Each structure stands twice: as C-alpha cells, then as structure tokens.
Tab-separated table of C-alpha atoms in Angstrom:
chain	number	residue	atom	x	y	z
A	1	MET	CA	47.581	-2.422	-42.021
A	2	ARG	CA	44.793	-0.096	-44.201
A	3	LEU	CA	42.291	2.063	-42.598
A	4	GLU	CA	39.301	3.558	-44.342
A	5	PHE	CA	36.745	6.196	-43.303
A	6	LEU	CA	32.891	5.318	-43.630
A	7	GLY	CA	31.519	7.995	-41.539
A	8	ALA	CA	31.734	10.936	-39.781
A	9	ALA	CA	33.769	12.080	-42.483
A	10	HIS	CA	33.333	16.197	-42.622
A	11	VAL	CA	30.089	15.217	-41.254
A	12	VAL	CA	29.327	15.201	-37.353
A	13	THR	CA	27.251	11.904	-38.108
A	14	GLY	CA	27.628	8.149	-39.225
A	15	SER	CA	30.682	7.076	-37.569
A	16	CYS	CA	31.932	4.098	-39.472
A	17	PHE	CA	35.757	3.245	-39.870
A	18	LEU	CA	37.069	-0.617	-41.160
A	19	ILE	CA	40.539	-1.454	-40.528
A	20	HIS	CA	42.077	-4.403	-42.383
A	21	THR	CA	44.917	-6.054	-41.567
A	22	GLY	CA	45.458	-9.281	-43.281
A	23	ASP	CA	42.322	-11.256	-43.927
A	24	HIS	CA	40.284	-9.683	-41.442
A	25	LYS	CA	38.205	-7.180	-41.617
A	26	TYR	CA	36.358	-5.053	-37.865
A	27	LEU	CA	34.494	-1.822	-37.196
A	28	VAL	CA	35.283	0.633	-35.245
A	29	ASP	CA	31.154	1.774	-34.494
A	30	CYS	CA	28.285	1.822	-37.309
A	31	GLY	CA	26.270	4.550	-36.944
A	32	MET	CA	23.493	6.898	-38.557
A	33	TYR	CA	23.741	9.741	-40.267
A	34	GLN	CA	21.507	12.221	-38.684
A	35	GLY	CA	20.377	15.924	-40.049
A	36	THR	CA	19.249	16.803	-43.578
A	37	ARG	CA	17.216	14.932	-45.769
A	38	ARG	CA	20.073	13.578	-47.936
A	39	LEU	CA	22.662	12.791	-44.943
A	40	ARG	CA	19.001	10.617	-43.579
A	41	GLU	CA	19.124	8.923	-47.024
A	42	MET	CA	22.706	7.632	-46.821
A	43	ASN	CA	21.110	5.028	-43.794
A	44	TYR	CA	19.725	3.119	-46.711
A	45	GLU	CA	22.455	3.189	-49.201
A	46	PRO	CA	24.556	-0.257	-49.455
A	47	PHE	CA	27.519	-0.608	-47.538
A	48	PRO	CA	30.666	-0.147	-49.268
A	49	PHE	CA	31.767	-4.316	-47.450
A	50	ASN	CA	30.328	-7.154	-47.082
A	51	PRO	CA	29.531	-7.316	-43.604
A	52	ALA	CA	29.171	-11.413	-43.089
A	53	GLU	CA	33.191	-11.029	-43.592
A	54	ILE	CA	33.582	-8.226	-40.549
A	55	ASP	CA	35.181	-10.011	-37.595
A	56	ALA	CA	33.871	-7.752	-34.481
A	57	VAL	CA	32.523	-4.404	-34.501
A	58	PHE	CA	34.395	-1.911	-31.621
A	59	LEU	CA	31.682	0.450	-30.049
A	60	THR	CA	33.204	3.628	-28.717
A	61	HIS	CA	29.251	4.859	-26.701
A	62	ALA	CA	25.823	4.506	-27.072
A	63	HIS	CA	24.556	7.397	-29.037
A	64	ILE	CA	23.077	6.305	-32.607
A	65	ASP	CA	24.931	8.317	-34.567
A	66	HIS	CA	27.791	5.557	-33.638
A	67	CYS	CA	25.620	2.601	-32.903
A	68	GLY	CA	22.502	2.802	-34.999
A	69	ARG	CA	23.467	0.755	-38.024
A	70	ILE	CA	23.814	-2.079	-36.003
A	71	PRO	CA	21.022	-3.653	-36.359
A	72	ARG	CA	21.043	-3.572	-39.858
A	73	LEU	CA	24.793	-4.809	-40.147
A	74	VAL	CA	23.913	-7.693	-38.278
A	75	ARG	CA	20.567	-8.182	-40.695
A	76	GLU	CA	22.632	-8.377	-43.802
A	77	GLY	CA	25.094	-10.805	-42.099
A	78	PHE	CA	27.378	-9.757	-39.191
A	79	VAL	CA	28.391	-12.860	-37.272
A	80	GLY	CA	30.626	-11.251	-34.672
A	81	ASN	CA	30.748	-9.493	-31.324
A	82	VAL	CA	29.777	-5.969	-30.880
A	83	TYR	CA	32.283	-5.353	-27.590
A	84	ALA	CA	31.496	-2.081	-25.728
A	85	THR	CA	31.611	-1.006	-22.301
A	86	ARG	CA	29.613	-2.692	-19.764
A	87	ALA	CA	27.130	1.136	-19.517
A	88	THR	CA	26.803	0.880	-22.888
A	89	CYS	CA	25.671	-2.282	-23.627
A	90	ASP	CA	23.304	-1.471	-21.063
A	91	LEU	CA	21.720	2.066	-22.931
A	92	VAL	CA	21.667	0.092	-26.082
A	93	ARG	CA	19.050	-2.074	-25.027
A	94	ILE	CA	17.165	1.004	-24.564
A	95	MET	CA	18.601	3.083	-27.274
A	96	LEU	CA	18.358	0.937	-29.977
A	97	PRO	CA	14.536	-0.220	-29.732
A	98	ASP	CA	13.420	3.510	-29.540
A	99	SER	CA	15.677	4.417	-32.905
A	100	ALA	CA	13.393	1.373	-34.408
A	101	HIS	CA	10.062	2.480	-33.137
A	102	ILE	CA	11.198	5.593	-34.580
A	103	GLN	CA	12.368	3.805	-38.482
A	104	GLU	CA	9.315	2.076	-37.966
A	105	SER	CA	6.381	5.055	-36.980
A	106	ASP	CA	7.816	6.382	-39.935
A	107	ALA	CA	8.003	3.873	-42.335
A	108	GLU	CA	4.220	3.659	-41.345
A	109	MET	CA	3.781	7.149	-41.888
A	110	LEU	CA	5.395	7.561	-44.961
A	111	ASN	CA	3.317	4.244	-46.171
A	112	ARG	CA	-0.057	5.809	-45.703
A	113	LYS	CA	0.806	8.894	-47.799
A	114	ASN	CA	2.094	6.319	-50.823
A	115	ALA	CA	-1.117	4.233	-50.837
A	116	ARG	CA	-3.030	7.539	-51.103
A	117	ARG	CA	-0.345	8.502	-54.219
A	118	SER	CA	-0.486	4.973	-55.452
A	119	GLU	CA	3.115	4.752	-55.103
A	120	GLU	CA	4.840	1.684	-53.686
A	121	PRO	CA	5.646	0.995	-50.222
A	122	ILE	CA	8.502	1.617	-48.001
A	123	THR	CA	10.282	-0.699	-45.155
A	124	PRO	CA	11.429	0.394	-42.130
A	125	LEU	CA	15.630	0.823	-42.140
A	126	TYR	CA	15.346	-2.379	-39.210
A	127	THR	CA	12.979	-3.071	-36.980
A	128	GLN	CA	12.746	-4.129	-33.616
A	129	ALA	CA	12.956	-7.549	-34.343
A	130	ASP	CA	16.421	-6.853	-36.209
A	131	VAL	CA	16.993	-4.825	-33.056
A	132	PHE	CA	16.703	-8.059	-31.014
A	133	ALA	CA	18.653	-10.643	-33.044
A	134	ALA	CA	21.663	-7.106	-33.121
A	135	LEU	CA	21.447	-7.622	-29.042
A	136	GLU	CA	22.501	-11.108	-28.806
A	137	HIS	CA	25.992	-9.760	-30.215
A	138	PHE	CA	26.804	-7.350	-27.511
A	139	THR	CA	30.182	-8.355	-25.248
A	140	PRO	CA	30.401	-6.065	-22.286
A	141	VAL	CA	33.749	-5.416	-21.830
A	142	PRO	CA	35.106	-3.022	-18.394
A	143	TYR	CA	37.517	-0.291	-18.775
A	144	GLN	CA	40.829	-1.233	-18.919
A	145	GLU	CA	40.099	-4.207	-19.601
A	146	THR	CA	42.119	-5.319	-22.861
A	147	VAL	CA	40.225	-7.811	-25.015
A	148	ASP	CA	42.611	-9.907	-27.406
A	149	LEU	CA	41.305	-11.207	-30.724
A	150	GLY	CA	44.812	-12.710	-31.610
A	151	ASN	CA	45.899	-10.024	-34.858
A	152	VAL	CA	44.403	-7.638	-32.425
A	153	THR	CA	43.710	-5.936	-29.131
A	154	VAL	CA	41.458	-3.303	-27.860
A	155	THR	CA	41.413	-1.614	-24.309
A	156	PHE	CA	38.270	0.935	-23.604
A	157	ARG	CA	39.824	4.215	-21.415
A	158	ASP	CA	36.951	6.624	-19.663
A	159	ALA	CA	35.892	9.251	-22.593
A	160	GLY	CA	33.867	10.928	-20.105
A	161	HIS	CA	31.174	11.765	-22.985
A	162	ILE	CA	28.285	10.371	-21.645
A	163	LEU	CA	27.778	6.860	-19.497
A	164	GLY	CA	30.356	4.668	-20.638
A	165	SER	CA	32.084	6.281	-23.307
A	166	ALA	CA	35.192	4.903	-24.662
A	167	ILE	CA	38.682	6.232	-26.092
A	168	LEU	CA	39.655	2.468	-27.799
A	169	GLU	CA	43.351	1.471	-28.151
A	170	ILE	CA	43.904	-0.865	-30.910
A	171	VAL	CA	47.096	-2.098	-31.255
A	172	VAL	CA	46.974	-4.187	-34.512
A	173	ARG	CA	49.914	-7.365	-35.749
A	174	GLU	CA	51.146	-7.793	-38.651
A	175	GLY	CA	54.151	-10.183	-38.204
A	176	MET	CA	56.279	-8.526	-36.072
A	177	GLN	CA	55.212	-5.013	-36.490
A	178	GLU	CA	52.290	-3.473	-34.235
A	179	SER	CA	50.867	-0.426	-34.857
A	180	LYS	CA	48.601	1.730	-32.103
A	181	LEU	CA	45.842	3.328	-33.505
A	182	VAL	CA	44.148	5.113	-30.668
A	183	PHE	CA	40.041	6.713	-31.303
A	184	SER	CA	39.298	9.527	-29.493
A	185	GLY	CA	35.065	8.637	-30.016
A	186	ASP	CA	33.466	11.360	-28.851
A	187	LEU	CA	35.304	13.500	-25.697
A	188	GLY	CA	33.765	15.183	-23.130
A	189	GLN	CA	34.558	17.804	-21.646
A	190	PRO	CA	36.869	18.207	-17.841
A	191	HIS	CA	35.337	18.672	-15.012
A	192	GLN	CA	31.494	18.501	-16.016
A	193	PRO	CA	29.242	17.219	-13.708
A	194	ILE	CA	28.329	12.921	-12.673
A	195	LEU	CA	30.965	11.330	-15.572
A	196	ARG	CA	35.251	11.063	-14.781
A	197	ASP	CA	37.288	13.150	-17.133
A	198	PRO	CA	38.762	11.636	-20.238
A	199	GLU	CA	41.416	9.816	-19.373
A	200	GLN	CA	44.716	10.110	-20.710
A	201	ILE	CA	46.657	7.964	-23.144
A	202	ALA	CA	49.822	6.609	-23.270
A	203	GLY	CA	51.375	6.648	-26.914
A	204	ALA	CA	49.776	6.178	-30.656
A	205	ASP	CA	51.178	5.550	-34.004
A	206	PHE	CA	47.867	6.777	-35.447
A	207	LEU	CA	45.575	9.437	-33.664
A	208	ILE	CA	41.107	9.282	-34.711
A	209	VAL	CA	40.128	12.558	-32.991
A	210	GLU	CA	36.700	14.347	-32.831
A	211	SER	CA	36.020	17.511	-34.184
A	212	THR	CA	32.721	18.202	-33.070
A	213	TYR	CA	33.665	22.160	-31.688
A	214	GLY	CA	37.103	22.667	-33.617
A	215	ASP	CA	35.892	26.115	-34.557
A	216	ARG	CA	34.845	26.917	-30.957
A	217	ILE	CA	35.902	27.811	-27.154
A	218	HIS	CA	33.530	27.373	-24.960
A	219	ARG	CA	32.415	30.050	-22.832
A	220	ASP	CA	33.640	29.726	-19.325
A	221	TYR	CA	30.779	30.927	-17.109
A	222	ASP	CA	28.048	29.860	-14.212
A	223	LYS	CA	25.794	27.418	-15.965
A	224	GLU	CA	23.543	26.692	-12.830
A	225	THR	CA	23.188	30.729	-12.906
A	226	ALA	CA	22.190	30.857	-16.317
A	227	LEU	CA	19.902	28.202	-16.113
A	228	LEU	CA	18.128	30.191	-13.366
A	229	GLU	CA	18.052	33.566	-14.957
A	230	VAL	CA	16.162	31.509	-18.313
A	231	VAL	CA	14.030	29.966	-15.889
A	232	ARG	CA	12.933	33.215	-14.240
A	233	ASP	CA	12.607	34.934	-17.315
A	234	THR	CA	10.425	32.479	-18.535
A	235	MET	CA	7.981	32.327	-15.664
A	236	ASP	CA	7.698	36.097	-15.270
A	237	ARG	CA	6.551	36.036	-18.676
A	238	GLY	CA	3.906	32.879	-17.462
A	239	GLY	CA	5.041	30.396	-20.086
A	240	ASN	CA	6.519	27.235	-20.431
A	241	VAL	CA	10.833	26.523	-20.878
A	242	ILE	CA	10.974	23.511	-23.586
A	243	ILE	CA	13.962	22.194	-23.512
A	244	PRO	CA	14.753	19.841	-26.123
A	245	SER	CA	17.197	17.187	-24.181
A	246	PHE	CA	19.141	14.487	-25.339
A	247	ALA	CA	17.781	11.385	-23.649
A	248	VAL	CA	21.143	9.593	-22.501
A	249	GLY	CA	23.499	12.064	-20.319
A	250	ARG	CA	21.995	16.043	-21.294
A	251	THR	CA	18.771	15.159	-19.269
A	252	GLN	CA	20.462	13.696	-16.298
A	253	THR	CA	22.680	16.406	-16.227
A	254	LEU	CA	20.367	19.205	-16.030
A	255	LEU	CA	18.698	17.319	-13.468
A	256	TYR	CA	21.648	17.140	-11.743
A	257	TYR	CA	22.193	21.336	-12.096
A	258	PHE	CA	18.434	21.730	-11.324
A	259	TYR	CA	18.750	19.352	-7.632
A	260	ASN	CA	21.872	21.647	-7.036
A	261	LEU	CA	19.191	25.287	-7.307
A	262	TRP	CA	16.850	23.889	-5.562
A	263	LYS	CA	18.761	21.819	-2.531
A	264	GLU	CA	20.817	25.987	-2.025
A	265	GLY	CA	17.095	27.075	-1.831
A	266	ARG	CA	18.208	29.103	-5.745
A	267	LEU	CA	14.912	27.073	-6.953
A	268	ASP	CA	11.461	27.656	-6.342
A	269	ASP	CA	9.758	24.457	-5.213
A	270	ASP	CA	6.312	25.371	-6.782
A	271	ILE	CA	7.898	25.145	-10.315
A	272	PRO	CA	7.481	22.079	-11.980
A	273	ILE	CA	10.078	19.694	-13.528
A	274	ILE	CA	8.752	17.786	-15.977
A	275	ILE	CA	10.479	14.526	-17.424
A	276	ASP	CA	8.649	13.868	-20.778
A	277	SER	CA	10.625	11.264	-22.603
A	278	PRO	CA	10.211	7.398	-22.141
A	279	LEU	CA	13.524	6.628	-23.142
A	280	ALA	CA	15.311	9.559	-20.547
A	281	ILE	CA	13.482	8.252	-17.651
A	282	GLN	CA	14.906	4.461	-18.364
A	283	ALA	CA	17.997	5.976	-19.215
A	284	THR	CA	18.396	7.401	-15.810
A	285	ARG	CA	17.649	4.423	-14.192
A	286	VAL	CA	20.648	2.801	-16.682
A	287	PHE	CA	22.609	5.334	-14.972
A	288	LEU	CA	21.556	4.383	-11.243
A	289	LYS	CA	22.211	0.860	-12.022
A	290	ASN	CA	26.104	2.457	-12.948
A	291	TYR	CA	26.400	4.266	-10.166
A	292	GLU	CA	30.558	3.341	-9.883
A	293	GLU	CA	30.735	4.690	-12.960
A	294	PHE	CA	30.392	8.528	-11.366
A	295	ASP	CA	33.396	10.453	-10.680
A	296	GLU	CA	33.789	10.699	-6.805
A	297	GLU	CA	32.005	14.518	-6.811
A	298	THR	CA	29.794	13.235	-8.480
A	299	ILE	CA	29.482	10.549	-5.341
A	300	ALA	CA	30.492	12.591	-2.512
A	301	PHE	CA	27.609	15.080	-3.887
A	302	PHE	CA	24.540	12.912	-3.679
A	303	GLY	CA	25.943	10.795	-0.822
A	304	ASN	CA	23.485	8.239	0.338
A	305	GLU	CA	20.639	9.617	-1.593
A	306	GLY	CA	21.799	7.591	-5.157
A	307	MET	CA	21.921	9.634	-8.406
A	308	ILE	CA	18.901	12.433	-9.277
A	309	PRO	CA	17.398	12.059	-5.910
A	310	ALA	CA	13.589	12.720	-6.098
A	311	PHE	CA	12.953	16.219	-5.445
A	312	PRO	CA	9.149	17.729	-4.611
A	313	GLN	CA	8.820	19.587	-8.026
A	314	VAL	CA	10.093	16.436	-10.780
A	315	ARG	CA	7.612	14.873	-12.218
A	316	ILE	CA	7.358	12.132	-14.801
A	317	ALA	CA	5.083	11.971	-17.639
A	318	GLU	CA	5.368	8.436	-18.412
A	319	THR	CA	2.168	7.722	-21.124
A	320	ALA	CA	1.603	9.792	-23.418
A	321	ALA	CA	-2.043	11.014	-22.180
A	322	GLU	CA	0.301	12.560	-19.309
A	323	SER	CA	2.177	13.835	-22.055
A	324	ARG	CA	-1.282	15.206	-24.010
A	325	ALA	CA	-2.566	16.447	-20.651
A	326	LEU	CA	0.944	18.884	-20.109
A	327	ASN	CA	-0.033	20.909	-23.283
A	328	SER	CA	-3.510	21.944	-21.620
A	329	ALA	CA	-2.210	22.254	-17.710
A	330	GLU	CA	-2.439	25.442	-16.055
A	331	GLY	CA	0.438	27.953	-14.874
A	332	SER	CA	4.179	27.356	-16.156
A	333	ALA	CA	6.220	24.235	-16.207
A	334	ILE	CA	10.065	23.409	-16.999
A	335	ILE	CA	9.383	20.262	-19.578
A	336	LEU	CA	12.657	17.855	-20.457
A	337	SER	CA	12.054	15.889	-23.404
A	338	ALA	CA	14.064	14.027	-26.599
A	339	SER	CA	14.559	14.393	-29.043
A	340	GLY	CA	17.809	16.821	-28.453
A	341	MET	CA	17.828	18.250	-31.744
A	342	ALA	CA	14.309	18.869	-31.705
A	343	ASP	CA	13.572	16.104	-35.140
A	344	ALA	CA	11.563	13.488	-33.129
A	345	GLY	CA	9.854	12.190	-30.093
A	346	ARG	CA	7.406	14.168	-27.329
A	347	VAL	CA	9.205	17.601	-28.042
A	348	LEU	CA	7.544	17.897	-31.016
A	349	HIS	CA	4.335	18.482	-29.293
A	350	HIS	CA	5.846	20.517	-26.862
A	351	LEU	CA	6.931	22.934	-30.001
A	352	LYS	CA	4.123	22.697	-31.735
A	353	HIS	CA	1.722	24.100	-28.473
A	354	ASN	CA	4.533	26.727	-27.518
A	355	LEU	CA	6.753	28.293	-30.238
A	356	TRP	CA	3.838	30.337	-31.112
A	357	ARG	CA	3.448	31.713	-27.279
A	358	PRO	CA	5.897	34.967	-26.835
A	359	GLU	CA	5.484	34.275	-22.906
A	360	SER	CA	7.835	30.350	-23.339
A	361	THR	CA	11.124	30.042	-23.595
A	362	VAL	CA	12.931	26.860	-26.095
A	363	LEU	CA	16.080	26.360	-24.460
A	364	PHE	CA	19.030	24.191	-26.537
A	365	VAL	CA	21.752	23.114	-24.222
A	366	GLY	CA	23.013	20.993	-27.105
A	367	TYR	CA	24.665	20.288	-29.981
A	368	GLN	CA	22.356	20.963	-33.308
A	369	ALA	CA	23.428	19.545	-36.520
A	370	GLU	CA	22.921	20.933	-40.180
A	371	GLY	CA	19.052	19.808	-41.409
A	372	SER	CA	17.839	19.722	-38.266
A	373	LEU	CA	14.212	21.164	-36.902
A	374	GLY	CA	16.702	22.497	-33.429
A	375	ARG	CA	20.142	24.147	-35.891
A	376	ARG	CA	17.120	25.967	-38.070
A	377	LEU	CA	15.067	27.337	-34.485
A	378	VAL	CA	18.970	28.513	-33.307
A	379	ASP	CA	20.049	29.883	-36.614
A	380	GLY	CA	17.009	32.429	-36.758
A	381	ILE	CA	14.174	31.016	-38.645
A	382	LYS	CA	10.185	32.598	-38.198
A	383	ARG	CA	8.769	29.869	-39.742
A	384	VAL	CA	8.116	25.998	-38.970
A	385	ARG	CA	6.161	22.615	-39.642
A	386	VAL	CA	6.236	21.119	-36.841
A	387	LEU	CA	3.793	17.685	-37.293
A	388	GLY	CA	2.412	18.540	-39.993
A	389	GLU	CA	1.299	22.561	-39.084
A	390	GLU	CA	2.819	25.780	-39.783
A	391	ILE	CA	4.166	27.768	-36.635
A	392	ALA	CA	5.577	31.403	-36.479
A	393	VAL	CA	8.266	30.906	-34.572
A	394	LYS	CA	7.641	33.887	-31.582
A	395	ALA	CA	8.716	31.808	-28.646
A	396	LYS	CA	12.286	32.975	-27.289
A	397	ILE	CA	15.316	31.025	-28.570
A	398	GLU	CA	18.574	30.678	-26.424
A	399	VAL	CA	21.425	28.528	-26.385
A	400	LEU	CA	23.928	27.926	-23.339
A	401	ASP	CA	26.515	26.326	-24.965
A	402	GLY	CA	28.428	25.189	-21.750
A	403	PHE	CA	26.584	21.659	-21.048
A	404	SER	CA	27.903	20.332	-24.137
A	405	ALA	CA	29.202	16.715	-23.959
A	406	HIS	CA	31.737	17.767	-26.444
A	407	ALA	CA	35.359	19.233	-25.538
A	408	ASP	CA	36.086	21.990	-27.461
A	409	ALA	CA	39.037	23.148	-29.821
A	410	VAL	CA	41.520	24.067	-26.408
A	411	GLN	CA	39.997	21.139	-24.599
A	412	THR	CA	40.756	19.009	-27.503
A	413	VAL	CA	44.573	19.851	-28.127
A	414	GLU	CA	45.072	19.579	-24.578
A	415	TRP	CA	44.163	16.301	-24.489
A	416	MET	CA	45.766	15.733	-28.026
A	417	ARG	CA	49.084	17.307	-25.955
A	418	ALA	CA	48.921	14.798	-23.241
A	419	VAL	CA	49.361	11.786	-25.291
A	420	THR	CA	52.685	10.374	-23.924
A	421	ALA	CA	55.674	8.717	-26.607
A	422	PRO	CA	55.113	7.863	-28.879
A	423	ARG	CA	53.720	11.553	-30.811
A	424	PRO	CA	51.358	9.900	-32.989
A	425	ALA	CA	53.012	9.969	-36.965
A	426	LYS	CA	49.311	11.101	-38.130
A	427	VAL	CA	46.370	12.595	-36.824
A	428	PHE	CA	43.320	12.128	-38.695
A	429	LEU	CA	40.149	14.535	-37.643
A	430	VAL	CA	36.150	13.177	-37.778
A	431	HIS	CA	33.223	13.658	-36.344
A	432	GLY	CA	32.857	17.742	-37.571
A	433	GLU	CA	31.789	19.913	-39.986
A	434	GLY	CA	34.301	21.155	-42.473
A	435	GLN	CA	34.871	24.253	-41.153
A	436	ALA	CA	35.607	22.932	-38.016
A	437	GLN	CA	38.021	20.701	-39.135
A	438	GLU	CA	39.650	23.033	-41.084
A	439	ALA	CA	40.145	25.382	-37.717
A	440	LEU	CA	41.067	22.781	-35.872
A	441	LYS	CA	43.963	21.409	-37.949
A	442	GLU	CA	45.318	25.084	-38.135
A	443	ARG	CA	44.932	24.910	-34.104
A	444	ILE	CA	46.927	21.937	-33.818
A	445	GLN	CA	49.489	22.971	-36.574
A	446	GLU	CA	50.189	25.804	-34.997
A	447	GLU	CA	50.452	24.391	-30.980
A	448	LEU	CA	51.849	20.863	-31.668
A	449	GLY	CA	53.247	20.971	-34.871
C-alpha cells in the first residue's frame, strides 16, 4: 500500500490523496486550489495520474477545495463511483454547477480581453456539461455504513464541519495484512450549533489530520453578543454590515444566531437581514431536507418551526436585479453574501459600494486563504481593486474568528487523543499552511508523544 499526497500539502486548499493497493487506485477528495494566482493556476496542471485508472473517489465533504476538480477528473476519463454521504451528494448538486458558472464566466471575461489583445482564447477549467456528467457518478452512503470494494472498505463518520462532512475510516487489505487509514477531513469545532460534534475514532494505523488552525486557539467568548455589538455599532454610524459568508454552513449558522438574538428581544425588528447569495439560498433548502443530521439541541431549539424559520427582518435577494437594488436602498442593513473569502460572487458588488464608506463594516467570520481579497482586507490593505475599480478601504474591518467551522489546535489534539488502540504508527498533517503545520506538530509531540 502506498499513499501519495497530491494536494493540501503545506497549503489549505486542493485536497487530493491517492491510495495505491495492488492493481487498484483510489482517491480521497479531488479539490480545487484557491487563493493566490499561482495556486489557482495549479488547477490547470495535468493530474499526476491517469484518471481512467482510478477505481473510486471517497469524498469527505462538499466544499470546493475538496470536490472542485471532480468534473475535470470525469471529463479526462474517470468512470468509477464517487462515494459521499447523502447530504454531501445533495450539496454538490448545487455547489459544482455554481463553480462551473464561475469558471465559465471568468473564462468569458478573460477571452474578451484576449480578443482585444489578439491573444489565444482560453477554455474554462470545466463547464456545466462536465458537472452534470460528473454528478452521475455520485453514490450516497449513510453515516456509519461501510462500503466494501473487496480490497478496500470505507466507513463514513460525522466530522461536524459542515452538513454531510465525514471522517473516513479506510481499511486496505493486502493478502493477510490489513492497514487502517483515517482521514479526518475537515474537523469541526465541538459544541457548535446545528451540527453534531466530530465522532471519536476506534483505532488507526495511519492518521491523516487537517491543520488549518494548527497555530491558533479559538477565543472562548459569547459569539452572539459580539455579533450583536458589531451590528449595533454599525447601525449607530448609519452604515451596512457586509458579511462575506460561505454559502454552506456559515450562512446557516449566522442565521441561527440572528434568530436567537431576535427571539430573545436583543435584535431590533427594523434591521433588515438580507441573504444575497443564490447558492446560500439553495444550501439552506438542502439543510432543511437533511434536518435529521442536526444535533439534538438544534432540533429541540427549533421544535416544529423547522431550521431557520422565517422571522420578520429576513429578506432574500433572489435575482441579480434585487441584489443591485440593495446598493441604492436607504437605511442600514445586514447583508450576508458569498463568497466567504470575497473572491467572487455578489459580495464583490457590496464591497465595491461599501468599502469606501467609513460608516460601514465588513465582518469576516471564516478562514481567509493567503492571496484572497478577504485575507488582504484582514491584513489591513488600504486600497484594493474590486470589479476593475480601485477603492480606498475606509470601512471598518472586523474579524470574529469563533465562528470557524474548523477545530483549533487544542480541539484537534483532543480529538486525536481520543483515538483508541491501536494508536497510529504515523500521523500526517495536511490542509494547512507551513506555520500552522509546524505549530501543530510541536503540540502533538509535546502532548501525545
């Protein structure tokens, strides 16, 4: 058995791991690189394997940095099944078409520029047609159920990261010998709303663990109150709160908190909360469909009202025209819009119309990859180019890191500590920048030996 690390090594994005066993090859994830231009260019590089020789793909979850190159994989010859949880299969049916739309739009825009320069046109990484072909390969697997492919078995455990996210227990059989590989996928924080906590694992020979926040410890604070303070401070200044929010997971969590604040009488009825992301709207419907995957507290909290029940100030901007109209609307509002790293989507229009306004706030509530617009704003850049226009950054930039869907260093080590015998012979750290991986490595050595 041989394991190759083909992505998310010393970077957060591009997850892709290749398992060789005998004459068979299996992929764990096949995600897109995101962030810097160099990273994005890596999505176009040839696969370091023949897609037609891959027997199956085991997908940890629906985020694009884990599934985003699967349409290209299928287009280039992959004919096997993509195994994922039922909720993940539901989510990729909205996320991959959205990704293809971005690829096609970006290629169209660049080709208009190339035509003016008499340069050769480029092709998108993949198209909507490629996505629909790829979706035919997805095979849903319930949590706790084992897929047996003969020389390999795979069991999906709840990772608590986003709806449908999974820890993969993969047992490889070679003759009389068995090796158990456990891929953490993206581990969620315990005790978060909506999702169940990451499951504990019974033994592993090899442990492949994410390290996104390997150098950080999330602040322990009242997130609802902190969120409310940002809103009130901005409303007092007469501005808008723009929240670049991941369409899957983060938007629903924020709505959960806003709903609770409203239910407690702490959030005024006259503050509009706008969901301006077609993908987030579709994702929320997928959440409703998979209500049984929520934790017991969330089900008890909402009771018969269902997840994200309507409350007075929530508005949905379904169309592009409704989205544009927000930029000329009077008064203040809270606007949740994708993408979460502010690199694409409708949020760019809201940033263009609010970054120059000192009365507005841009609130980041998730990881910002190196090279992303969100990362540059968090790092304090004073001027940025948004949709072709250079803009002075005068809005207040706020970060609330406790909303992260990733476990921090302490939580990751505690999850590893709970792995029962046999203890892993080797631990591999992935899905993290170099500094985070080194810090987590030192913590693991100090605490777990």
